[in-house]
PDB file of C-alpha atoms in Angstrom:
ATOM      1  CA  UNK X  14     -74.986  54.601 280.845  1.00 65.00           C
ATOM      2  CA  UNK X  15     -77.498  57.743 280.674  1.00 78.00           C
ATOM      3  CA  UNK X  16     -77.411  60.593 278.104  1.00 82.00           C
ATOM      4  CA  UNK X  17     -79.988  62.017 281.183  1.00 76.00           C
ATOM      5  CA  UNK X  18     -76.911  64.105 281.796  1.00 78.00           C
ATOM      6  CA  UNK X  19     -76.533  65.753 278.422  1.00 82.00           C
ATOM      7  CA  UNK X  20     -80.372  66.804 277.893  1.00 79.00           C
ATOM      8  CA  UNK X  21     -81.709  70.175 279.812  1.00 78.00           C
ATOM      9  CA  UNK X  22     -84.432  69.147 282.265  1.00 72.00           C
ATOM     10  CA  UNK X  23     -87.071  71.357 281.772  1.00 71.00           C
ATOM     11  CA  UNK X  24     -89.193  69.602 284.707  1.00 67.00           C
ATOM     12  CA  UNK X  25     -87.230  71.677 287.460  1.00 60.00           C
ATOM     13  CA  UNK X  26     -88.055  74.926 289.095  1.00 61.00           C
ATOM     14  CA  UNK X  27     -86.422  78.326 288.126  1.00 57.00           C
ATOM     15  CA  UNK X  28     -87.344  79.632 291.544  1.00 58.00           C
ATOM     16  CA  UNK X  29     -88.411  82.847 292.407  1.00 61.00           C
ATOM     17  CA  UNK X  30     -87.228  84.738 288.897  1.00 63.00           C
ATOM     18  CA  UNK X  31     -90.141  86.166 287.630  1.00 65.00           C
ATOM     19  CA  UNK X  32     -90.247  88.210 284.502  1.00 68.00           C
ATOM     20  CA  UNK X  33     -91.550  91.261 284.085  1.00 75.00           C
ATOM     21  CA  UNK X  34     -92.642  93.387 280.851  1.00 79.00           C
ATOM     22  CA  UNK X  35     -93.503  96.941 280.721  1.00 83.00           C
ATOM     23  CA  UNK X  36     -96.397  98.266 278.909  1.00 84.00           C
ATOM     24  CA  UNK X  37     -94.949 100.071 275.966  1.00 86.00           C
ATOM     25  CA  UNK X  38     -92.685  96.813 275.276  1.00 86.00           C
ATOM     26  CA  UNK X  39     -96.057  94.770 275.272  1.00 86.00           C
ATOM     27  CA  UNK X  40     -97.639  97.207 272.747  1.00 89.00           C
ATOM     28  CA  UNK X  41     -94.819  97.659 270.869  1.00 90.00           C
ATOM     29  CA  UNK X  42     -94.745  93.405 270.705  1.00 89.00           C
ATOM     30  CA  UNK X  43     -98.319  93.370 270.230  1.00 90.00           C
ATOM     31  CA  UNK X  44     -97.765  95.748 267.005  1.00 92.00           C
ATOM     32  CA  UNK X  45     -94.852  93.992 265.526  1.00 91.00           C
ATOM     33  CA  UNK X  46     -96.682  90.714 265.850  1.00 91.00           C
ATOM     34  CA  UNK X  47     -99.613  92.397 263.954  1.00 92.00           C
ATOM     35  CA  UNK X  48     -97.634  94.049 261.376  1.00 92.00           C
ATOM     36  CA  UNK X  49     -95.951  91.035 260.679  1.00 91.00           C
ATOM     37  CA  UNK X  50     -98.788  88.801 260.103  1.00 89.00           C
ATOM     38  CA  UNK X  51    -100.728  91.675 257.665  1.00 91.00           C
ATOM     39  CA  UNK X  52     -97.426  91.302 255.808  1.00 92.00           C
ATOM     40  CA  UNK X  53     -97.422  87.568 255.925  1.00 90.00           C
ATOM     41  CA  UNK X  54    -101.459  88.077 254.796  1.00 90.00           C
ATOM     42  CA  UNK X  55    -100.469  90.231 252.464  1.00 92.00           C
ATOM     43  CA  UNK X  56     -97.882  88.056 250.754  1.00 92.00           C
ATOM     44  CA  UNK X  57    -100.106  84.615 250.576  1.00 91.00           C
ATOM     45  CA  UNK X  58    -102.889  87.138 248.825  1.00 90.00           C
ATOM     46  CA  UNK X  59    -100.050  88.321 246.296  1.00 90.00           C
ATOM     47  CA  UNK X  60     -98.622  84.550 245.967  1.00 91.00           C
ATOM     48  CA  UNK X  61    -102.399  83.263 245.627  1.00 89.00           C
ATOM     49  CA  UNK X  62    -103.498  86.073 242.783  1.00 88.00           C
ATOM     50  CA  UNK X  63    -100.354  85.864 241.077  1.00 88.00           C
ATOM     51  CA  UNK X  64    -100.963  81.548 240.583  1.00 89.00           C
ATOM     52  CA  UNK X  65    -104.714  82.220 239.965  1.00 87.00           C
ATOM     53  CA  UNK X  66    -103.461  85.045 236.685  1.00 86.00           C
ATOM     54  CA  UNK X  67    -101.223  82.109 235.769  1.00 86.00           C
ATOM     55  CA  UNK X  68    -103.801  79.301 236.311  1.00 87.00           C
ATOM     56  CA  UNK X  69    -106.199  81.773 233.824  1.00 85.00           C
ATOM     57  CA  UNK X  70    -103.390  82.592 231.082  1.00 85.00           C
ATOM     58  CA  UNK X  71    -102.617  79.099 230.847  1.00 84.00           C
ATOM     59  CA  UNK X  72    -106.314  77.861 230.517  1.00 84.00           C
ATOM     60  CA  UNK X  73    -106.907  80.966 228.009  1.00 85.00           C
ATOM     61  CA  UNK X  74    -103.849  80.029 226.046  1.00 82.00           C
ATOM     62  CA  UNK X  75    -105.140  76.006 225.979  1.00 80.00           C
ATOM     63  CA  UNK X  76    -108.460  77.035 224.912  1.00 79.00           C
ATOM     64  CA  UNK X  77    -107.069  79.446 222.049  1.00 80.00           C
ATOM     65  CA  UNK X  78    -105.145  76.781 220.711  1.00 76.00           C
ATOM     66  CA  UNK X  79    -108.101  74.316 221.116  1.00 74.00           C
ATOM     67  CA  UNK X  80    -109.865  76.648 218.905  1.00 73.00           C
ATOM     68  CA  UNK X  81    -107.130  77.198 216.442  1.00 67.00           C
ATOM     69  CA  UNK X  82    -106.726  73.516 215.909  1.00 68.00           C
ATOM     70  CA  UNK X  83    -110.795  73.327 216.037  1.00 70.00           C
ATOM     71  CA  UNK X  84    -110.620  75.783 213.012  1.00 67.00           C
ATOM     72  CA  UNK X  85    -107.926  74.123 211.186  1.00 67.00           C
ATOM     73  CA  UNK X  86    -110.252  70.940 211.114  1.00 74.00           C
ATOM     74  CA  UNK X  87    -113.105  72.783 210.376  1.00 71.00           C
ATOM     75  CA  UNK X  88    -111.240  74.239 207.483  1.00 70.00           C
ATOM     76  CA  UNK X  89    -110.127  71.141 206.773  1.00 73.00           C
ATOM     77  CA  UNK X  90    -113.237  69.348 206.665  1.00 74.00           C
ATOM     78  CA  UNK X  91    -115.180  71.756 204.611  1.00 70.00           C
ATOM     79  CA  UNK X  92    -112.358  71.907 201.513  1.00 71.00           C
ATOM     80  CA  UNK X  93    -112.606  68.159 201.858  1.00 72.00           C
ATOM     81  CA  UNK X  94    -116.385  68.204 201.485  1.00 74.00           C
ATOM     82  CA  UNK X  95    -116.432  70.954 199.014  1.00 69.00           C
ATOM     83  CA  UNK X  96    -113.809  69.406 196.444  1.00 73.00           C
ATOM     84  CA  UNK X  97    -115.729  67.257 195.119  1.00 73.00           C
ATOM     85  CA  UNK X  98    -118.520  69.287 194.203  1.00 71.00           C
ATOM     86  CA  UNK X  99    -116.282  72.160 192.598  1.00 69.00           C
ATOM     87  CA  UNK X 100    -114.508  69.267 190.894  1.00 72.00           C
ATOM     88  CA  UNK X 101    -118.056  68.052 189.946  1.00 71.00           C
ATOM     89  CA  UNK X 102    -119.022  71.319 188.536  1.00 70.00           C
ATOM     90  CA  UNK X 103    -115.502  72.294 186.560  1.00 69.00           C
ATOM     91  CA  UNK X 104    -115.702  69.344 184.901  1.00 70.00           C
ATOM     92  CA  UNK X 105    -119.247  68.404 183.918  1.00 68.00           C
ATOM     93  CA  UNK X 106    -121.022  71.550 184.786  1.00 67.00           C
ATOM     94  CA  UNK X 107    -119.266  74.505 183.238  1.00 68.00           C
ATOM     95  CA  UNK X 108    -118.562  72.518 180.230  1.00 67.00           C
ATOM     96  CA  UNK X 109    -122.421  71.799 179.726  1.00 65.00           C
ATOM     97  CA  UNK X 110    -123.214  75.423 180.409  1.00 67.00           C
ATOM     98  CA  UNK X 111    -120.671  76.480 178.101  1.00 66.00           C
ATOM     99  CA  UNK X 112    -121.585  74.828 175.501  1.00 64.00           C
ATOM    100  CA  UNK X 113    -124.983  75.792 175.817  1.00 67.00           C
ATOM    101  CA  UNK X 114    -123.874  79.540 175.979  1.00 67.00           C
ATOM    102  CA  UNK X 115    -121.422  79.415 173.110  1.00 67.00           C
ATOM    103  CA  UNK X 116    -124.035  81.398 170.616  1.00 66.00           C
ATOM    104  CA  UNK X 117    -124.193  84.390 173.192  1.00 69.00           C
ATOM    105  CA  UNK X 118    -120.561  84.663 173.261  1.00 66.00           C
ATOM    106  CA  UNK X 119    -120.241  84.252 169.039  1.00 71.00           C
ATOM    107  CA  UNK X 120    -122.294  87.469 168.609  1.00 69.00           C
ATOM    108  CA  UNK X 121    -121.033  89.090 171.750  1.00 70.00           C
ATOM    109  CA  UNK X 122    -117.793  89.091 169.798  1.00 72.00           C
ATOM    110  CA  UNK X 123    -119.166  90.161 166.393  1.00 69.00           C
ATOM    111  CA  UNK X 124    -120.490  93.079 167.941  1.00 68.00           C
ATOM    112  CA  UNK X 125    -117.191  94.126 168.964  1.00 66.00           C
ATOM    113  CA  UNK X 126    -115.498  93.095 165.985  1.00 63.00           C
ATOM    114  CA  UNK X 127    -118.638  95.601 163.923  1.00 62.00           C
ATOM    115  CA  UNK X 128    -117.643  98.513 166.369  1.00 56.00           C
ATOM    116  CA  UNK X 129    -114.107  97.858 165.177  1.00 60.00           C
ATOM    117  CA  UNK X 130    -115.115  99.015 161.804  1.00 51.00           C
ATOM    118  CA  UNK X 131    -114.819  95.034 160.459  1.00 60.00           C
ATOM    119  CA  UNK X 132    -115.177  95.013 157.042  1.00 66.00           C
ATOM    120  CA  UNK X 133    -116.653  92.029 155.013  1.00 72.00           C
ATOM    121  CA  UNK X 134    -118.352  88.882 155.435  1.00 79.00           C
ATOM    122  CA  UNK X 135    -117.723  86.607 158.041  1.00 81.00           C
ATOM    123  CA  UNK X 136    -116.542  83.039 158.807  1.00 84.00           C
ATOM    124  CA  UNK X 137    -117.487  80.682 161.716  1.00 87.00           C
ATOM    125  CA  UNK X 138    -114.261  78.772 161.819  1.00 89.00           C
ATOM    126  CA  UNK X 139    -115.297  75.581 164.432  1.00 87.00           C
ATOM    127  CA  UNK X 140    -115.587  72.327 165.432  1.00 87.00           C
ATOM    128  CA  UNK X 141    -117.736  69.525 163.833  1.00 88.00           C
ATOM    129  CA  UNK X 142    -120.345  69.418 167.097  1.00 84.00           C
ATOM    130  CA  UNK X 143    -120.833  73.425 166.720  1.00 81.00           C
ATOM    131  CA  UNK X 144    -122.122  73.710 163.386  1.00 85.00           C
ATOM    132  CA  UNK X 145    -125.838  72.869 163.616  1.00 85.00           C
ATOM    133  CA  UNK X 146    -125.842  75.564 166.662  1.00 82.00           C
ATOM    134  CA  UNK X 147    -124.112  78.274 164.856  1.00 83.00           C
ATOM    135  CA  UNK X 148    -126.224  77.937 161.722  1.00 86.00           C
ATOM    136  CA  UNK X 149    -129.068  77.916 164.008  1.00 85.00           C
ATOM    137  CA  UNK X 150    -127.921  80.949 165.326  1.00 81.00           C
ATOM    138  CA  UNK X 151    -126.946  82.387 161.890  1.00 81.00           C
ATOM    139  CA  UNK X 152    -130.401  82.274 160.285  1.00 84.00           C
ATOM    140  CA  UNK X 153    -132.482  83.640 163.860  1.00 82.00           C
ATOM    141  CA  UNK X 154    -130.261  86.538 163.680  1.00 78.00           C
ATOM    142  CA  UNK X 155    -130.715  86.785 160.334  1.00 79.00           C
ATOM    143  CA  UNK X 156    -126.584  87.029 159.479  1.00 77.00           C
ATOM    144  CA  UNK X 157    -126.510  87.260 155.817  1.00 77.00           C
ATOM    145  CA  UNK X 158    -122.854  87.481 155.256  1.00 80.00           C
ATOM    146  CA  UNK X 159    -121.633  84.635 157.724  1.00 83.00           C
ATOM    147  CA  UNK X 160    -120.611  80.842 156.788  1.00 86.00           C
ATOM    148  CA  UNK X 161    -120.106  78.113 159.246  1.00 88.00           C
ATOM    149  CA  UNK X 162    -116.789  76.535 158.318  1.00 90.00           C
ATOM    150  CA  UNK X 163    -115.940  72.844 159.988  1.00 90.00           C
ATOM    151  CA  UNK X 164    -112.658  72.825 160.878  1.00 90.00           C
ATOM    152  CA  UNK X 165    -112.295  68.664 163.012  1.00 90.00           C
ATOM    153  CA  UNK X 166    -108.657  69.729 164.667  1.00 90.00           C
ATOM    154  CA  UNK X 167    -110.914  72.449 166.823  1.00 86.00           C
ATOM    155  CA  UNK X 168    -112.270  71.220 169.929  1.00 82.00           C
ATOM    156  CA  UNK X 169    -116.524  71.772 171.202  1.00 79.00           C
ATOM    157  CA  UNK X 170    -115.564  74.824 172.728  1.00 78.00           C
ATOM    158  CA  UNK X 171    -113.231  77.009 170.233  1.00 84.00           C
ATOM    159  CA  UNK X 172    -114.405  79.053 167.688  1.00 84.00           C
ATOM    160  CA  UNK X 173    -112.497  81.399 165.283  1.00 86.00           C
ATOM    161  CA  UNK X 174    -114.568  84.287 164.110  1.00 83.00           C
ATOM    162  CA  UNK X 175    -113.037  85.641 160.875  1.00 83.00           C
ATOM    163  CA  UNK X 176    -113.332  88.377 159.159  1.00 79.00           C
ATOM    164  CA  UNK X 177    -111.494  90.329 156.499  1.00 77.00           C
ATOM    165  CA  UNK X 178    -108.060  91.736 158.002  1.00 75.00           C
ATOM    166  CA  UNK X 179    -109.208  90.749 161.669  1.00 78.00           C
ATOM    167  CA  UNK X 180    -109.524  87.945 163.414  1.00 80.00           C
ATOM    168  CA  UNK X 181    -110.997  86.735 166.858  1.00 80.00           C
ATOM    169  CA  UNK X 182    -111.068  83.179 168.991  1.00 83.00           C
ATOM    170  CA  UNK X 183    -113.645  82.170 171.528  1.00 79.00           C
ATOM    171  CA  UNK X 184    -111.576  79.314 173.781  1.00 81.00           C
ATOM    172  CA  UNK X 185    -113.887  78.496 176.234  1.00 77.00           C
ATOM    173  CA  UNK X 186    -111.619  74.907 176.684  1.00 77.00           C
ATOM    174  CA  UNK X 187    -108.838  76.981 177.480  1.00 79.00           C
ATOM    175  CA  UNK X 188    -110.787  78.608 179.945  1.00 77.00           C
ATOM    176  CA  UNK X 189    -112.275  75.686 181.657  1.00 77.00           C
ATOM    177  CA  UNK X 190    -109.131  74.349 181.809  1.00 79.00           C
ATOM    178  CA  UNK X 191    -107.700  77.400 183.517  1.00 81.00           C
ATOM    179  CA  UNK X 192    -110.576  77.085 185.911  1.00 77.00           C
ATOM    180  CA  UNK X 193    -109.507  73.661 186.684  1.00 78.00           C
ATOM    181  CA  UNK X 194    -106.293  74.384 187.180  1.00 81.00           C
ATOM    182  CA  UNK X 195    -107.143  76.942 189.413  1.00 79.00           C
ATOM    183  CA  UNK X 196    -109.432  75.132 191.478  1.00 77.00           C
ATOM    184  CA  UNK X 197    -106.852  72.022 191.464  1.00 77.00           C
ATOM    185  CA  UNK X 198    -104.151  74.415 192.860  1.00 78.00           C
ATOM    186  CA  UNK X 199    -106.557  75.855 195.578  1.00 77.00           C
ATOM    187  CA  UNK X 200    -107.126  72.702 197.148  1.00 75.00           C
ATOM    188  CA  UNK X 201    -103.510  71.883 196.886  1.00 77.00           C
ATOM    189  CA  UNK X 202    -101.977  75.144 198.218  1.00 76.00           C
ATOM    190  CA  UNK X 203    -105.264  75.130 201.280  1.00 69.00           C
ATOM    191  CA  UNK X 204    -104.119  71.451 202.135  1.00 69.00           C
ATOM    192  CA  UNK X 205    -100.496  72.695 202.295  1.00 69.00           C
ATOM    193  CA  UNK X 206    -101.502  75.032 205.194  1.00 64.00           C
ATOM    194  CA  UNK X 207    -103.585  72.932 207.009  1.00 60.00           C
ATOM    195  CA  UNK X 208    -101.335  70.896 206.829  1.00 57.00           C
TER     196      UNK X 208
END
């Protein structure tokens, strides 16, 4: 059995029906048809811009956090590189320059300690490596009323200047060990945000 019967046959003649359109319907079709693809234009152009400002605030937002992360290594890599020369310096460094500098610091102090109106000779409380370098210093400054005491408990970089009713103390351990503690808790809170 055919299905012939339940398809329209297009293949046969309408006859003589002929169709007719008038002019201002034609034009007025002719419009709509041209209105309606600018609008369709229109919209693509919108839909196409609006995925190429999407297509560039993505890539812009990859590359920013490219370069974040690029300057988080960078960070990263230069405290790496640079701790071990700080290190380097805090702990052979500043202790050789300090010790080398001690003197300067000594009479930096007995100058303020002689503004203060100090009254009486003076004592050079310090430790057993200091001496020689404080005498030293005592006669080229020609300090007639200072002694160089040895006191073993103080360490190469303390030094207690005494002198009647006042008293000072030059630390400069304490100090490098500030500095290193500093320096060590740098490193540590940096590596804590690079992190």
């Amino acid at each position: 059995m055919s299905i012939a019967h339940l398809l329209e046959d297009f293949g046969t003649e309408l006859g003589d029906i002929s169709l007719t359109i008038s002019d201002a319907t034609l034009e007025q079709e002719r419009i709509d048809a041209y209105e309606n693809g600018y609008k369709a234009g229109w919209q693509d152009a919108v839909k196409a811009a609006s995925e190429d400002a999407d297509r560039v605030g993505s890539d812009f937002a990859g590359n920013l956090q490219d370069i974040s992360f690029t300057l988080a290594e960078a960070q990263r890599d230069l405290l790496a590189t640079l701790r071990p020369l700080l290190t380097g310096m805090v702990e052979s460094v500043l202790p050789h320059l300090a010790h080398r500098t001690i003197g300067d610091h000594v009479v930096q102090t007995i100058e303020r300690m002689a503004q203060t109106a100090m009254q009486g000779p003076l004592r050079l409380v310090t430790a057993p490596g200091n001496a020689d370098a404080l005498q030293t210093l005592i006669e080229d400054r020609e300090m007639t009323d200072t002694t160089v005491e040895i006191e073993p408990s103080l360490g190469e970089g303390q030094i207690h200047i005494r002198a009647t009713g006042s008293e000072q103390e030059i630390d400069l351990d304490a100090v490098l060990a500030q500095i290193d503690t500093a320096l060590s808790g740098f490193f540590e809170e940096h590596q804590k945000d690079i992190a």
